[in-house]
Amino acid sequence: MPKLATPLTDIQVRNAKPKDKTYTLADGNGMYLEVMPTGKKRWRMAYRQPNGKNNRLTFGEYPLVSLADARDKCLAARKLLKGGIDPAKDREEKKRAANTLASNTFEVIAREWHKKKAESAWQPQTAEQNIKAMERDLFPQIGRLPISEIETPLMLEVLQQVEKRGALEVTKRIAALASGIFKYAIVKGFRNYDPIPALKDHLKPRAKGHHASIVVAELPDLLKAISKNEGRMYPPNRIGLRLMLLTFVRTSELIETPWSEIDLKNEQWVIPWQRMKMGAKRINPRMVDHHPFLPRQGWELLRELHQYTGGSKYLFPNRRDHEKPLSNGMILQALKRMGYGGRMTGHGFRSLAKGVLKTLKYPVDRIERQLSHASGEVYGGAYDREDFLQERKEMMQHYADYLEQIERGNVIIASFGKTAA
């Protein structure tokens, strides 16, 4: 038991003067005021640890810590001791926990999660897009906050800020990224739940449907618009738009094509499986090369394009750096200038072509193979075997000739509905 002492008064504490040596003024319960020769005064407490050893605590300097505050701290320490807890160790553990809390901010955990995903699941381009999205829409708002303290209302506010830009698709992606980060934090033991699922009914729904695409009945007007605007386009842009119309490839698969994949002499184009959407998957990629098949009109366009960009690595090189491909936005910008912004996309050409070929009575499975939608599990190693190639070549030539006849006004298209790609 600590020795009994007459409690101090505020006046005694305030008037305590420094001496040649440090001295103390007892307050009781082991607490005392330590007065140093420099004039500094600090509150301390002597106590016996649960293991029987003597120890001391410091509560802070006077007057920053008043007599009443020091007594409160002393009382709290005594309660811990009564429960068999060393107040000094308790203080150190809380300090470590606070440091851990401060170091495990949302941004720190997010970057750690991003690094692991980039190494195991994402392609480099996806990883770059995701970190840029987080740096734009998450880190400025919540990056410095301890991840354990971020609650659902705050995440609603963050995501609604993205919504206000009208970027509903981006809002969905940001929410998915945040959810992945929170789930990673749960596994690491930094929080107990993911706040994102609760926001489902409180965010604006995306417009349902596929990538914007006109219906088959609108094809003649699109062809007229392309022809009318070709004189205003750079030759590679004009050719790129035409090739998107004539092929079933995705925008990135065309724009990122190197000339090394094109055999103009033998009219062969084979896209390595690594560049295909399903081949780029980290888990269970479809390791089958794809044969797009260009009709006669397509090969004529490629030979023309070779006059402009044949000296570059890519069919559509970046104007600033010919070692990089042009942005996928080229197709969207061309469509926007023709008045098709929001109505048609590069992916929409795939949907449109699928609809046209259905009107021409081609089997769905043949169309799907040309779209590279066929599953490797369904078709196995025979997916692009020789016995499938000829019929697809004939189909693509028929399709191109049909477009040509429409553009010349020799074919009248009835009103068909939109076909999803």
PDB file of N, CA and C in Angstrom, residues 210-214 332 335-337 339-345 418:
ATOM      1  N   HIS A 210     -26.177  -3.238 -73.354  1.00  0.00           N
ATOM      2  CA  HIS A 210     -24.816  -3.493 -73.799  1.00  0.00           C
ATOM      3  C   HIS A 210     -24.177  -2.193 -74.272  1.00  0.00           C
ATOM      4  N   HIS A 211     -22.980  -2.310 -74.788  1.00  0.00           N
ATOM      5  CA  HIS A 211     -22.319  -1.141 -75.340  1.00  0.00           C
ATOM      6  C   HIS A 211     -23.223  -0.505 -76.396  1.00  0.00           C
ATOM      7  N   ALA A 212     -23.223   0.819 -76.430  1.00  0.00           N
ATOM      8  CA  ALA A 212     -24.107   1.530 -77.359  1.00  0.00           C
ATOM      9  C   ALA A 212     -23.892   1.048 -78.790  1.00  0.00           C
ATOM     10  N   SER A 213     -24.993   0.771 -79.464  1.00  0.00           N
ATOM     11  CA  SER A 213     -24.923   0.325 -80.859  1.00  0.00           C
ATOM     12  C   SER A 213     -26.232   0.659 -81.544  1.00  0.00           C
ATOM     13  N   ILE A 214     -26.138   1.099 -82.782  1.00  0.00           N
ATOM     14  CA  ILE A 214     -27.341   1.324 -83.563  1.00  0.00           C
ATOM     15  C   ILE A 214     -27.930  -0.021 -83.963  1.00  0.00           C
ATOM     16  N   LEU A 332     -14.091   6.152 -80.975  1.00  0.00           N
ATOM     17  CA  LEU A 332     -15.178   6.895 -80.329  1.00  0.00           C
ATOM     18  C   LEU A 332     -15.211   8.343 -80.783  1.00  0.00           C
ATOM     19  N   LEU A 335     -16.662   8.605 -84.288  1.00  0.00           N
ATOM     20  CA  LEU A 335     -18.117   8.427 -84.255  1.00  0.00           C
ATOM     21  C   LEU A 335     -18.812   9.662 -83.687  1.00  0.00           C
ATOM     22  N   LYS A 336     -18.201  10.260 -82.674  1.00  0.00           N
ATOM     23  CA  LYS A 336     -18.778  11.458 -82.068  1.00  0.00           C
ATOM     24  C   LYS A 336     -18.828  12.602 -83.069  1.00  0.00           C
ATOM     25  N   ARG A 337     -17.762  12.764 -83.842  1.00  0.00           N
ATOM     26  CA  ARG A 337     -17.738  13.850 -84.844  1.00  0.00           C
ATOM     27  C   ARG A 337     -18.784  13.641 -85.933  1.00  0.00           C
ATOM     28  N   GLY A 339     -21.722  12.547 -85.273  1.00  0.00           N
ATOM     29  CA  GLY A 339     -23.031  12.681 -84.651  1.00  0.00           C
ATOM     30  C   GLY A 339     -23.536  11.417 -83.993  1.00  0.00           C
ATOM     31  N   TYR A 340     -22.646  10.443 -83.786  1.00  0.00           N
ATOM     32  CA  TYR A 340     -23.059   9.184 -83.182  1.00  0.00           C
ATOM     33  C   TYR A 340     -22.561   9.032 -81.747  1.00  0.00           C
ATOM     34  N   GLY A 341     -22.182  10.125 -81.103  1.00  0.00           N
ATOM     35  CA  GLY A 341     -21.742  10.071 -79.714  1.00  0.00           C
ATOM     36  C   GLY A 341     -22.844   9.556 -78.815  1.00  0.00           C
ATOM     37  N   GLY A 342     -22.564   8.544 -78.015  1.00  0.00           N
ATOM     38  CA  GLY A 342     -23.556   7.960 -77.131  1.00  0.00           C
ATOM     39  C   GLY A 342     -24.488   6.973 -77.810  1.00  0.00           C
ATOM     40  N   ARG A 343     -24.438   6.912 -79.146  1.00  0.00           N
ATOM     41  CA  ARG A 343     -25.315   6.001 -79.888  1.00  0.00           C
ATOM     42  C   ARG A 343     -24.564   4.811 -80.468  1.00  0.00           C
ATOM     43  N   MET A 344     -23.242   4.971 -80.628  1.00  0.00           N
ATOM     44  CA  MET A 344     -22.462   3.925 -81.270  1.00  0.00           C
ATOM     45  C   MET A 344     -21.064   3.910 -80.665  1.00  0.00           C
ATOM     46  N   THR A 345     -20.506   2.730 -80.513  1.00  0.00           N
ATOM     47  CA  THR A 345     -19.157   2.567 -79.980  1.00  0.00           C
ATOM     48  C   THR A 345     -18.379   1.600 -80.855  1.00  0.00           C
ATOM     49  N   LYS A 418     -32.432  -4.431 -82.219  1.00  0.00           N
ATOM     50  CA  LYS A 418     -31.012  -4.464 -81.843  1.00  0.00           C
ATOM     51  C   LYS A 418     -30.642  -5.869 -81.367  1.00  0.00           C
TER      52      LYS A 418
END
